Amino acid sequence: MKLSSKGRYGLKAMCELAKHYGEGALSLPYIAGETLLSEKYLEQLLSVLKKDNLIDATRGASGGYFLKRAPEEISVGEILRSLENGLEIVDCLSGDCKNKSTCQTYGVWSRLYREINKCLDGISLKELVEGE
Amino acid sequence: MKLSSKGRYGLKAMCELAKHYGEGALSLPYIAGETLLSEKYLEQLLSVLKKDNLIDATRGASGGYFLKRAPEEISVGEILRSLENGLEIVDCLSGDCKNKSTCQTYGVWSRLYREINKCLDGISLKELVEGE
DNA sequence: ATAATACCTAGAAATTTGATAGGGATTAAA
DNA sequence: TTTAATCCCTATCAAATTTCTAGGTATTAT
């Protein structure tokens, strides 16, 4: 049960954006340089974050990406749910499992899912960049 | 961040063993039949669980698998850590990450790791088969 | 003896992940 | 008004991992 690099990389990028919150947009090459990630791969992650309304972008020369809300109002949970396409650790949590009532293990996944989200929703981007 | 089928299947098999705890050994074909899993694949999962001392087996005709401890003394956490080869959601939690001190995201993974384990260690096999 | 079983290892098949590539649209600035 | 820097979009490849299959060996109750 590993987090994919999408989640890890994307969160790093979000930290970078948070660090410069209020200073205008950061370009893709800049973010890639700071985080040491491939531009083209990172671009795809940023497009997901944008689709989910966590960041926004301006196009054209001197354009770039920026947070859509203040760092203290964005949780790590939101970011990871966006990048990982949900944090459901088993499929039956997303689709509605029709064996829910008889399944002996369903309760485990649902409890764990709740705990994971509670934990991650309790951490804001601001905490990360300010070192708690 | 999905649990692999090893975890899901293996936990189901453990439930089956728990349901018949004290009644002697269950054969692989029997367990596979009850859980609707491939015998050969399940066999590999059981061998992992055995290596980690959660179950034991007797060989030869009328042999089979059985829990090494009572269902109330085996936690879901133990089972999943065995099958998933640890529940570290990122690699830097297992190996020692040398950037630990400067990494902005390390704290997130370590908090989440603690929560996941706490949650799963708090659920026993007995709870599962007795429906809480 | 025999048949039912666990044990072991190799590898095929399928899926997912991580990354690359190239071109199009937009826009600030020279 | 041109240019260069940027975001945007989509297709595809390579590598890794996961899931599953196959075939044989060792053991033991009957």
PDB file of N, CA and C in Angstrom, chain A residues 15-109:
ATOM      1  N   CYS A  15       3.936  22.585  -2.031  1.00  0.00           N
ATOM      2  CA  CYS A  15       4.736  23.254  -1.003  1.00  0.00           C
ATOM      3  C   CYS A  15       5.483  24.435  -1.606  1.00  0.00           C
ATOM      4  N   GLU A  16       6.023  24.203  -2.779  1.00  0.00           N
ATOM      5  CA  GLU A  16       6.771  25.262  -3.456  1.00  0.00           C
ATOM      6  C   GLU A  16       5.852  26.453  -3.744  1.00  0.00           C
ATOM      7  N   LEU A  17       4.660  26.152  -4.231  1.00  0.00           N
ATOM      8  CA  LEU A  17       3.692  27.217  -4.506  1.00  0.00           C
ATOM      9  C   LEU A  17       3.300  27.948  -3.216  1.00  0.00           C
ATOM     10  N   ALA A  18       3.185  27.173  -2.145  1.00  0.00           N
ATOM     11  CA  ALA A  18       2.795  27.769  -0.867  1.00  0.00           C
ATOM     12  C   ALA A  18       3.886  28.704  -0.352  1.00  0.00           C
ATOM     13  N   LYS A  19       5.118  28.285  -0.572  1.00  0.00           N
ATOM     14  CA  LYS A  19       6.258  29.076  -0.098  1.00  0.00           C
ATOM     15  C   LYS A  19       6.264  30.462  -0.730  1.00  0.00           C
ATOM     16  N   HIS A  20       5.753  30.527  -1.943  1.00  0.00           N
ATOM     17  CA  HIS A  20       5.746  31.810  -2.653  1.00  0.00           C
ATOM     18  C   HIS A  20       4.344  32.374  -2.799  1.00  0.00           C
ATOM     19  N   TYR A  21       3.471  31.977  -1.891  1.00  0.00           N
ATOM     20  CA  TYR A  21       2.079  32.440  -1.988  1.00  0.00           C
ATOM     21  C   TYR A  21       2.019  33.960  -1.861  1.00  0.00           C
ATOM     22  N   GLY A  22       1.299  34.603  -2.772  1.00  0.00           N
ATOM     23  CA  GLY A  22       1.162  36.056  -2.714  1.00  0.00           C
ATOM     24  C   GLY A  22       2.197  36.782  -3.562  1.00  0.00           C
ATOM     25  N   GLU A  23       3.135  36.012  -4.108  1.00  0.00           N
ATOM     26  CA  GLU A  23       4.201  36.634  -4.907  1.00  0.00           C
ATOM     27  C   GLU A  23       3.962  36.466  -6.407  1.00  0.00           C
ATOM     28  N   GLY A  24       2.754  36.145  -6.792  1.00  0.00           N
ATOM     29  CA  GLY A  24       2.464  35.955  -8.212  1.00  0.00           C
ATOM     30  C   GLY A  24       2.710  34.531  -8.650  1.00  0.00           C
ATOM     31  N   ALA A  25       2.685  34.302  -9.938  1.00  0.00           N
ATOM     32  CA  ALA A  25       2.743  32.943 -10.476  1.00  0.00           C
ATOM     33  C   ALA A  25       4.160  32.410 -10.593  1.00  0.00           C
ATOM     34  N   LEU A  26       4.294  31.092 -10.417  1.00  0.00           N
ATOM     35  CA  LEU A  26       5.583  30.420 -10.615  1.00  0.00           C
ATOM     36  C   LEU A  26       5.510  29.604 -11.897  1.00  0.00           C
ATOM     37  N   SER A  27       6.525  29.703 -12.717  1.00  0.00           N
ATOM     38  CA  SER A  27       6.513  28.971 -13.984  1.00  0.00           C
ATOM     39  C   SER A  27       6.857  27.502 -13.772  1.00  0.00           C
ATOM     40  N   LEU A  28       6.405  26.682 -14.699  1.00  0.00           N
ATOM     41  CA  LEU A  28       6.695  25.250 -14.649  1.00  0.00           C
ATOM     42  C   LEU A  28       8.194  24.968 -14.568  1.00  0.00           C
ATOM     43  N   PRO A  29       9.010  25.578 -15.428  1.00  0.00           N
ATOM     44  CA  PRO A  29      10.454  25.322 -15.331  1.00  0.00           C
ATOM     45  C   PRO A  29      10.999  25.671 -13.950  1.00  0.00           C
ATOM     46  N   TYR A  30      10.507  26.736 -13.367  1.00  0.00           N
ATOM     47  CA  TYR A  30      10.993  27.109 -12.039  1.00  0.00           C
ATOM     48  C   TYR A  30      10.652  26.044 -10.998  1.00  0.00           C
ATOM     49  N   ILE A  31       9.375  25.650 -10.982  1.00  0.00           N
ATOM     50  CA  ILE A  31       8.934  24.649  -9.995  1.00  0.00           C
ATOM     51  C   ILE A  31       9.692  23.340 -10.186  1.00  0.00           C
ATOM     52  N   ALA A  32       9.837  22.948 -11.461  1.00  0.00           N
ATOM     53  CA  ALA A  32      10.554  21.703 -11.741  1.00  0.00           C
ATOM     54  C   ALA A  32      11.989  21.790 -11.241  1.00  0.00           C
ATOM     55  N   GLY A  33      12.589  22.955 -11.434  1.00  0.00           N
ATOM     56  CA  GLY A  33      13.969  23.146 -10.987  1.00  0.00           C
ATOM     57  C   GLY A  33      14.095  23.037  -9.480  1.00  0.00           C
ATOM     58  N   GLU A  34      13.202  23.670  -8.753  1.00  0.00           N
ATOM     59  CA  GLU A  34      13.254  23.645  -7.298  1.00  0.00           C
ATOM     60  C   GLU A  34      13.001  22.253  -6.740  1.00  0.00           C
ATOM     61  N   THR A  35      12.066  21.535  -7.352  1.00  0.00           N
ATOM     62  CA  THR A  35      11.685  20.230  -6.810  1.00  0.00           C
ATOM     63  C   THR A  35      12.476  19.087  -7.440  1.00  0.00           C
ATOM     64  N   LEU A  36      13.275  19.410  -8.459  1.00  0.00           N
ATOM     65  CA  LEU A  36      14.091  18.406  -9.153  1.00  0.00           C
ATOM     66  C   LEU A  36      13.248  17.335  -9.838  1.00  0.00           C
ATOM     67  N   LEU A  37      12.119  17.764 -10.403  1.00  0.00           N
ATOM     68  CA  LEU A  37      11.254  16.811 -11.091  1.00  0.00           C
ATOM     69  C   LEU A  37      11.234  17.116 -12.584  1.00  0.00           C
ATOM     70  N   SER A  38      10.867  16.105 -13.367  1.00  0.00           N
ATOM     71  CA  SER A  38      10.753  16.285 -14.813  1.00  0.00           C
ATOM     72  C   SER A  38       9.638  17.281 -15.134  1.00  0.00           C
ATOM     73  N   GLU A  39       9.947  18.264 -15.984  1.00  0.00           N
ATOM     74  CA  GLU A  39       8.949  19.280 -16.338  1.00  0.00           C
ATOM     75  C   GLU A  39       7.683  18.657 -16.888  1.00  0.00           C
ATOM     76  N   LYS A  40       7.856  17.773 -17.843  1.00  0.00           N
ATOM     77  CA  LYS A  40       6.701  17.223 -18.533  1.00  0.00           C
ATOM     78  C   LYS A  40       5.811  16.382 -17.628  1.00  0.00           C
ATOM     79  N   TYR A  41       6.433  15.674 -16.714  1.00  0.00           N
ATOM     80  CA  TYR A  41       5.646  14.858 -15.792  1.00  0.00           C
ATOM     81  C   TYR A  41       4.922  15.766 -14.800  1.00  0.00           C
ATOM     82  N   LEU A  42       5.656  16.707 -14.268  1.00  0.00           N
ATOM     83  CA  LEU A  42       5.077  17.647 -13.313  1.00  0.00           C
ATOM     84  C   LEU A  42       3.904  18.398 -13.931  1.00  0.00           C
ATOM     85  N   GLU A  43       4.047  18.724 -15.184  1.00  0.00           N
ATOM     86  CA  GLU A  43       2.986  19.452 -15.895  1.00  0.00           C
ATOM     87  C   GLU A  43       1.652  18.703 -15.798  1.00  0.00           C
ATOM     88  N   GLN A  44       1.743  17.392 -15.952  1.00  0.00           N
ATOM     89  CA  GLN A  44       0.534  16.579 -15.884  1.00  0.00           C
ATOM     90  C   GLN A  44      -0.087  16.608 -14.491  1.00  0.00           C
ATOM     91  N   LEU A  45       0.771  16.623 -13.487  1.00  0.00           N
ATOM     92  CA  LEU A  45       0.266  16.660 -12.124  1.00  0.00           C
ATOM     93  C   LEU A  45      -0.403  17.997 -11.842  1.00  0.00           C
ATOM     94  N   LEU A  46       0.221  19.066 -12.306  1.00  0.00           N
ATOM     95  CA  LEU A  46      -0.347  20.392 -12.086  1.00  0.00           C
ATOM     96  C   LEU A  46      -1.691  20.534 -12.788  1.00  0.00           C
ATOM     97  N   SER A  47      -1.809  19.875 -13.933  1.00  0.00           N
ATOM     98  CA  SER A  47      -3.083  19.974 -14.646  1.00  0.00           C
ATOM     99  C   SER A  47      -4.203  19.283 -13.862  1.00  0.00           C
ATOM    100  N   VAL A  48      -3.861  18.230 -13.150  1.00  0.00           N
ATOM    101  CA  VAL A  48      -4.852  17.564 -12.299  1.00  0.00           C
ATOM    102  C   VAL A  48      -5.242  18.480 -11.135  1.00  0.00           C
ATOM    103  N   LEU A  49      -4.243  19.070 -10.527  1.00  0.00           N
ATOM    104  CA  LEU A  49      -4.508  19.966  -9.394  1.00  0.00           C
ATOM    105  C   LEU A  49      -5.347  21.166  -9.828  1.00  0.00           C
ATOM    106  N   LYS A  50      -5.135  21.582 -11.050  1.00  0.00           N
ATOM    107  CA  LYS A  50      -5.906  22.715 -11.560  1.00  0.00           C
ATOM    108  C   LYS A  50      -7.360  22.306 -11.804  1.00  0.00           C
ATOM    109  N   LYS A  51      -7.515  21.149 -12.438  1.00  0.00           N
ATOM    110  CA  LYS A  51      -8.861  20.621 -12.681  1.00  0.00           C
ATOM    111  C   LYS A  51      -9.659  20.545 -11.376  1.00  0.00           C
ATOM    112  N   ASP A  52      -8.979  20.205 -10.297  1.00  0.00           N
ATOM    113  CA  ASP A  52      -9.659  20.067  -9.018  1.00  0.00           C
ATOM    114  C   ASP A  52      -9.676  21.368  -8.213  1.00  0.00           C
ATOM    115  N   ASN A  53      -9.366  22.452  -8.903  1.00  0.00           N
ATOM    116  CA  ASN A  53      -9.522  23.776  -8.297  1.00  0.00           C
ATOM    117  C   ASN A  53      -8.626  24.083  -7.107  1.00  0.00           C
ATOM    118  N   LEU A  54      -7.481  23.441  -7.045  1.00  0.00           N
ATOM    119  CA  LEU A  54      -6.561  23.755  -5.958  1.00  0.00           C
ATOM    120  C   LEU A  54      -5.572  24.821  -6.390  1.00  0.00           C
ATOM    121  N   ILE A  55      -5.261  24.822  -7.663  1.00  0.00           N
ATOM    122  CA  ILE A  55      -4.382  25.865  -8.190  1.00  0.00           C
ATOM    123  C   ILE A  55      -5.026  26.463  -9.433  1.00  0.00           C
ATOM    124  N   ASP A  56      -4.431  27.549  -9.896  1.00  0.00           N
ATOM    125  CA  ASP A  56      -4.874  28.148 -11.142  1.00  0.00           C
ATOM    126  C   ASP A  56      -3.616  28.575 -11.889  1.00  0.00           C
ATOM    127  N   ALA A  57      -3.802  28.990 -13.137  1.00  0.00           N
ATOM    128  CA  ALA A  57      -2.630  29.338 -13.931  1.00  0.00           C
ATOM    129  C   ALA A  57      -2.926  30.498 -14.854  1.00  0.00           C
ATOM    130  N   THR A  58      -1.878  31.240 -15.197  1.00  0.00           N
ATOM    131  CA  THR A  58      -2.003  32.258 -16.242  1.00  0.00           C
ATOM    132  C   THR A  58      -1.100  31.829 -17.380  1.00  0.00           C
ATOM    133  N   ARG A  59      -1.582  32.006 -18.598  1.00  0.00           N
ATOM    134  CA  ARG A  59      -0.836  31.540 -19.759  1.00  0.00           C
ATOM    135  C   ARG A  59       0.015  32.654 -20.342  1.00  0.00           C
ATOM    136  N   GLY A  60       0.793  32.295 -21.325  1.00  0.00           N
ATOM    137  CA  GLY A  60       1.625  33.276 -22.005  1.00  0.00           C
ATOM    138  C   GLY A  60       2.896  33.604 -21.247  1.00  0.00           C
ATOM    139  N   ALA A  61       3.723  34.425 -21.868  1.00  0.00           N
ATOM    140  CA  ALA A  61       5.007  34.804 -21.275  1.00  0.00           C
ATOM    141  C   ALA A  61       4.804  35.362 -19.871  1.00  0.00           C
ATOM    142  N   SER A  62       5.716  35.012 -19.000  1.00  0.00           N
ATOM    143  CA  SER A  62       5.669  35.384 -17.575  1.00  0.00           C
ATOM    144  C   SER A  62       4.407  34.886 -16.879  1.00  0.00           C
ATOM    145  N   GLY A  63       3.807  33.858 -17.454  1.00  0.00           N
ATOM    146  CA  GLY A  63       2.670  33.228 -16.795  1.00  0.00           C
ATOM    147  C   GLY A  63       3.171  32.193 -15.810  1.00  0.00           C
ATOM    148  N   GLY A  64       2.265  31.383 -15.262  1.00  0.00           N
ATOM    149  CA  GLY A  64       2.672  30.352 -14.315  1.00  0.00           C
ATOM    150  C   GLY A  64       1.520  29.892 -13.454  1.00  0.00           C
ATOM    151  N   TYR A  65       1.868  29.144 -12.429  1.00  0.00           N
ATOM    152  CA  TYR A  65       0.857  28.559 -11.551  1.00  0.00           C
ATOM    153  C   TYR A  65       0.854  29.246 -10.188  1.00  0.00           C
ATOM    154  N   PHE A  66      -0.282  29.219  -9.526  1.00  0.00           N
ATOM    155  CA  PHE A  66      -0.388  29.789  -8.180  1.00  0.00           C
ATOM    156  C   PHE A  66      -1.553  29.138  -7.435  1.00  0.00           C
ATOM    157  N   LEU A  67      -1.484  29.138  -6.123  1.00  0.00           N
ATOM    158  CA  LEU A  67      -2.536  28.547  -5.290  1.00  0.00           C
ATOM    159  C   LEU A  67      -3.823  29.338  -5.443  1.00  0.00           C
ATOM    160  N   LYS A  68      -4.921  28.627  -5.422  1.00  0.00           N
ATOM    161  CA  LYS A  68      -6.196  29.303  -5.572  1.00  0.00           C
ATOM    162  C   LYS A  68      -6.723  29.794  -4.218  1.00  0.00           C
ATOM    163  N   ARG A  69      -6.190  29.179  -3.124  1.00  0.00           N
ATOM    164  CA  ARG A  69      -6.561  29.599  -1.783  1.00  0.00           C
ATOM    165  C   ARG A  69      -5.290  29.747  -0.950  1.00  0.00           C
ATOM    166  N   ALA A  70      -5.417  30.354   0.197  1.00  0.00           N
ATOM    167  CA  ALA A  70      -4.248  30.524   1.068  1.00  0.00           C
ATOM    168  C   ALA A  70      -3.791  29.162   1.596  1.00  0.00           C
ATOM    169  N   PRO A  71      -2.498  29.020   1.832  1.00  0.00           N
ATOM    170  CA  PRO A  71      -1.928  27.747   2.304  1.00  0.00           C
ATOM    171  C   PRO A  71      -2.608  27.202   3.547  1.00  0.00           C
ATOM    172  N   GLU A  72      -3.077  28.076   4.416  1.00  0.00           N
ATOM    173  CA  GLU A  72      -3.719  27.571   5.641  1.00  0.00           C
ATOM    174  C   GLU A  72      -5.114  27.037   5.357  1.00  0.00           C
ATOM    175  N   GLU A  73      -5.614  27.293   4.169  1.00  0.00           N
ATOM    176  CA  GLU A  73      -6.960  26.813   3.830  1.00  0.00           C
ATOM    177  C   GLU A  73      -6.956  25.650   2.850  1.00  0.00           C
ATOM    178  N   ILE A  74      -5.778  25.094   2.639  1.00  0.00           N
ATOM    179  CA  ILE A  74      -5.675  23.912   1.782  1.00  0.00           C
ATOM    180  C   ILE A  74      -5.100  22.781   2.614  1.00  0.00           C
ATOM    181  N   SER A  75      -5.806  21.645   2.662  1.00  0.00           N
ATOM    182  CA  SER A  75      -5.306  20.526   3.466  1.00  0.00           C
ATOM    183  C   SER A  75      -4.559  19.529   2.588  1.00  0.00           C
ATOM    184  N   VAL A  76      -3.672  18.811   3.225  1.00  0.00           N
ATOM    185  CA  VAL A  76      -2.927  17.758   2.531  1.00  0.00           C
ATOM    186  C   VAL A  76      -3.893  16.705   1.990  1.00  0.00           C
ATOM    187  N   GLY A  77      -4.973  16.489   2.731  1.00  0.00           N
ATOM    188  CA  GLY A  77      -5.988  15.535   2.283  1.00  0.00           C
ATOM    189  C   GLY A  77      -6.551  15.903   0.921  1.00  0.00           C
ATOM    190  N   GLU A  78      -6.931  17.158   0.758  1.00  0.00           N
ATOM    191  CA  GLU A  78      -7.477  17.604  -0.527  1.00  0.00           C
ATOM    192  C   GLU A  78      -6.479  17.360  -1.642  1.00  0.00           C
ATOM    193  N   ILE A  79      -5.253  17.710  -1.387  1.00  0.00           N
ATOM    194  CA  ILE A  79      -4.203  17.591  -2.407  1.00  0.00           C
ATOM    195  C   ILE A  79      -4.012  16.140  -2.822  1.00  0.00           C
ATOM    196  N   LEU A  80      -3.909  15.259  -1.840  1.00  0.00           N
ATOM    197  CA  LEU A  80      -3.665  13.854  -2.166  1.00  0.00           C
ATOM    198  C   LEU A  80      -4.886  13.188  -2.787  1.00  0.00           C
ATOM    199  N   ARG A  81      -6.064  13.542  -2.336  1.00  0.00           N
ATOM    200  CA  ARG A  81      -7.260  12.975  -2.973  1.00  0.00           C
ATOM    201  C   ARG A  81      -7.309  13.378  -4.438  1.00  0.00           C
ATOM    202  N   SER A  82      -6.889  14.605  -4.713  1.00  0.00           N
ATOM    203  CA  SER A  82      -6.860  15.065  -6.103  1.00  0.00           C
ATOM    204  C   SER A  82      -5.854  14.272  -6.923  1.00  0.00           C
ATOM    205  N   LEU A  83      -4.647  14.185  -6.451  1.00  0.00           N
ATOM    206  CA  LEU A  83      -3.575  13.557  -7.224  1.00  0.00           C
ATOM    207  C   LEU A  83      -3.722  12.043  -7.325  1.00  0.00           C
ATOM    208  N   GLU A  84      -4.177  11.432  -6.254  1.00  0.00           N
ATOM    209  CA  GLU A  84      -4.286   9.976  -6.228  1.00  0.00           C
ATOM    210  C   GLU A  84      -5.647   9.512  -6.724  1.00  0.00           C
ATOM    211  N   ASN A  85      -6.450  10.475  -7.135  1.00  0.00           N
ATOM    212  CA  ASN A  85      -7.780  10.138  -7.622  1.00  0.00           C
ATOM    213  C   ASN A  85      -8.603   9.426  -6.539  1.00  0.00           C
ATOM    214  N   GLY A  86      -8.609  10.057  -5.370  1.00  0.00           N
ATOM    215  CA  GLY A  86      -9.320   9.488  -4.238  1.00  0.00           C
ATOM    216  C   GLY A  86      -8.400   8.641  -3.375  1.00  0.00           C
ATOM    217  N   LEU A  87      -8.733   8.522  -2.124  1.00  0.00           N
ATOM    218  CA  LEU A  87      -7.870   7.771  -1.210  1.00  0.00           C
ATOM    219  C   LEU A  87      -8.511   6.461  -0.770  1.00  0.00           C
ATOM    220  N   GLU A  88      -9.509   6.015  -1.520  1.00  0.00           N
ATOM    221  CA  GLU A  88     -10.132   4.738  -1.214  1.00  0.00           C
ATOM    222  C   GLU A  88      -9.083   3.642  -1.329  1.00  0.00           C
ATOM    223  N   ILE A  89      -8.833   2.925  -0.223  1.00  0.00           N
ATOM    224  CA  ILE A  89      -7.784   1.901  -0.283  1.00  0.00           C
ATOM    225  C   ILE A  89      -8.252   0.602  -0.906  1.00  0.00           C
ATOM    226  N   VAL A  90      -9.549   0.442  -1.072  1.00  0.00           N
ATOM    227  CA  VAL A  90     -10.061  -0.693  -1.857  1.00  0.00           C
ATOM    228  C   VAL A  90     -11.202  -0.190  -2.740  1.00  0.00           C
ATOM    229  N   ASP A  91     -11.417  -0.884  -3.858  1.00  0.00           N
ATOM    230  CA  ASP A  91     -12.384  -0.400  -4.836  1.00  0.00           C
ATOM    231  C   ASP A  91     -13.822  -0.397  -4.318  1.00  0.00           C
ATOM    232  N   CYS A  92     -14.138  -1.349  -3.440  1.00  0.00           N
ATOM    233  CA  CYS A  92     -15.530  -1.451  -3.017  1.00  0.00           C
ATOM    234  C   CYS A  92     -15.964  -0.231  -2.218  1.00  0.00           C
ATOM    235  N   LEU A  93     -15.022   0.630  -1.830  1.00  0.00           N
ATOM    236  CA  LEU A  93     -15.399   1.847  -1.120  1.00  0.00           C
ATOM    237  C   LEU A  93     -15.927   2.904  -2.075  1.00  0.00           C
ATOM    238  N   SER A  94     -15.442   2.893  -3.311  1.00  0.00           N
ATOM    239  CA  SER A  94     -15.893   3.901  -4.274  1.00  0.00           C
ATOM    240  C   SER A  94     -17.180   3.450  -4.964  1.00  0.00           C
ATOM    241  N   GLY A  95     -17.089   2.415  -5.778  1.00  0.00           N
ATOM    242  CA  GLY A  95     -18.321   1.865  -6.334  1.00  0.00           C
ATOM    243  C   GLY A  95     -19.121   1.369  -5.144  1.00  0.00           C
ATOM    244  N   ASP A  96     -20.383   1.147  -5.288  1.00  0.00           N
ATOM    245  CA  ASP A  96     -21.087   0.600  -4.136  1.00  0.00           C
ATOM    246  C   ASP A  96     -21.098  -0.915  -4.211  1.00  0.00           C
ATOM    247  N   CYS A  97     -20.383  -1.489  -3.275  1.00  0.00           N
ATOM    248  CA  CYS A  97     -20.259  -2.937  -3.184  1.00  0.00           C
ATOM    249  C   CYS A  97     -21.593  -3.515  -2.761  1.00  0.00           C
ATOM    250  N   LYS A  98     -22.056  -4.467  -3.517  1.00  0.00           N
ATOM    251  CA  LYS A  98     -23.379  -5.024  -3.199  1.00  0.00           C
ATOM    252  C   LYS A  98     -23.311  -6.108  -2.132  1.00  0.00           C
ATOM    253  N   ASN A  99     -22.068  -6.490  -1.789  1.00  0.00           N
ATOM    254  CA  ASN A  99     -21.923  -7.488  -0.729  1.00  0.00           C
ATOM    255  C   ASN A  99     -21.630  -6.854   0.629  1.00  0.00           C
ATOM    256  N   LYS A 100     -21.642  -5.531   0.610  1.00  0.00           N
ATOM    257  CA  LYS A 100     -21.367  -4.733   1.797  1.00  0.00           C
ATOM    258  C   LYS A 100     -21.882  -5.353   3.089  1.00  0.00           C
ATOM    259  N   SER A 101     -23.136  -5.799   3.056  1.00  0.00           N
ATOM    260  CA  SER A 101     -23.767  -6.275   4.284  1.00  0.00           C
ATOM    261  C   SER A 101     -23.188  -7.602   4.767  1.00  0.00           C
ATOM    262  N   THR A 102     -22.779  -8.451   3.823  1.00  0.00           N
ATOM    263  CA  THR A 102     -22.269  -9.759   4.233  1.00  0.00           C
ATOM    264  C   THR A 102     -20.751  -9.803   4.321  1.00  0.00           C
ATOM    265  N   CYS A 103     -20.088  -8.822   3.720  1.00  0.00           N
ATOM    266  CA  CYS A 103     -18.623  -8.839   3.658  1.00  0.00           C
ATOM    267  C   CYS A 103     -18.009  -8.613   5.027  1.00  0.00           C
ATOM    268  N   GLN A 104     -17.156  -9.560   5.438  1.00  0.00           N
ATOM    269  CA  GLN A 104     -16.567  -9.465   6.762  1.00  0.00           C
ATOM    270  C   GLN A 104     -15.491  -8.392   6.859  1.00  0.00           C
ATOM    271  N   THR A 105     -14.928  -8.036   5.718  1.00  0.00           N
ATOM    272  CA  THR A 105     -13.805  -7.095   5.767  1.00  0.00           C
ATOM    273  C   THR A 105     -14.182  -5.654   5.414  1.00  0.00           C
ATOM    274  N   TYR A 106     -15.386  -5.453   4.941  1.00  0.00           N
ATOM    275  CA  TYR A 106     -15.787  -4.111   4.533  1.00  0.00           C
ATOM    276  C   TYR A 106     -15.588  -3.078   5.648  1.00  0.00           C
ATOM    277  N   GLY A 107     -15.960  -3.467   6.852  1.00  0.00           N
ATOM    278  CA  GLY A 107     -15.837  -2.564   7.988  1.00  0.00           C
ATOM    279  C   GLY A 107     -14.412  -2.086   8.214  1.00  0.00           C
ATOM    280  N   VAL A 108     -13.462  -2.968   7.990  1.00  0.00           N
ATOM    281  CA  VAL A 108     -12.052  -2.594   8.157  1.00  0.00           C
ATOM    282  C   VAL A 108     -11.690  -1.471   7.204  1.00  0.00           C
ATOM    283  N   TRP A 109     -12.041  -1.656   5.938  1.00  0.00           N
ATOM    284  CA  TRP A 109     -11.652  -0.656   4.929  1.00  0.00           C
ATOM    285  C   TRP A 109     -12.333   0.673   5.196  1.00  0.00           C
TER     286      TRP A 109
END
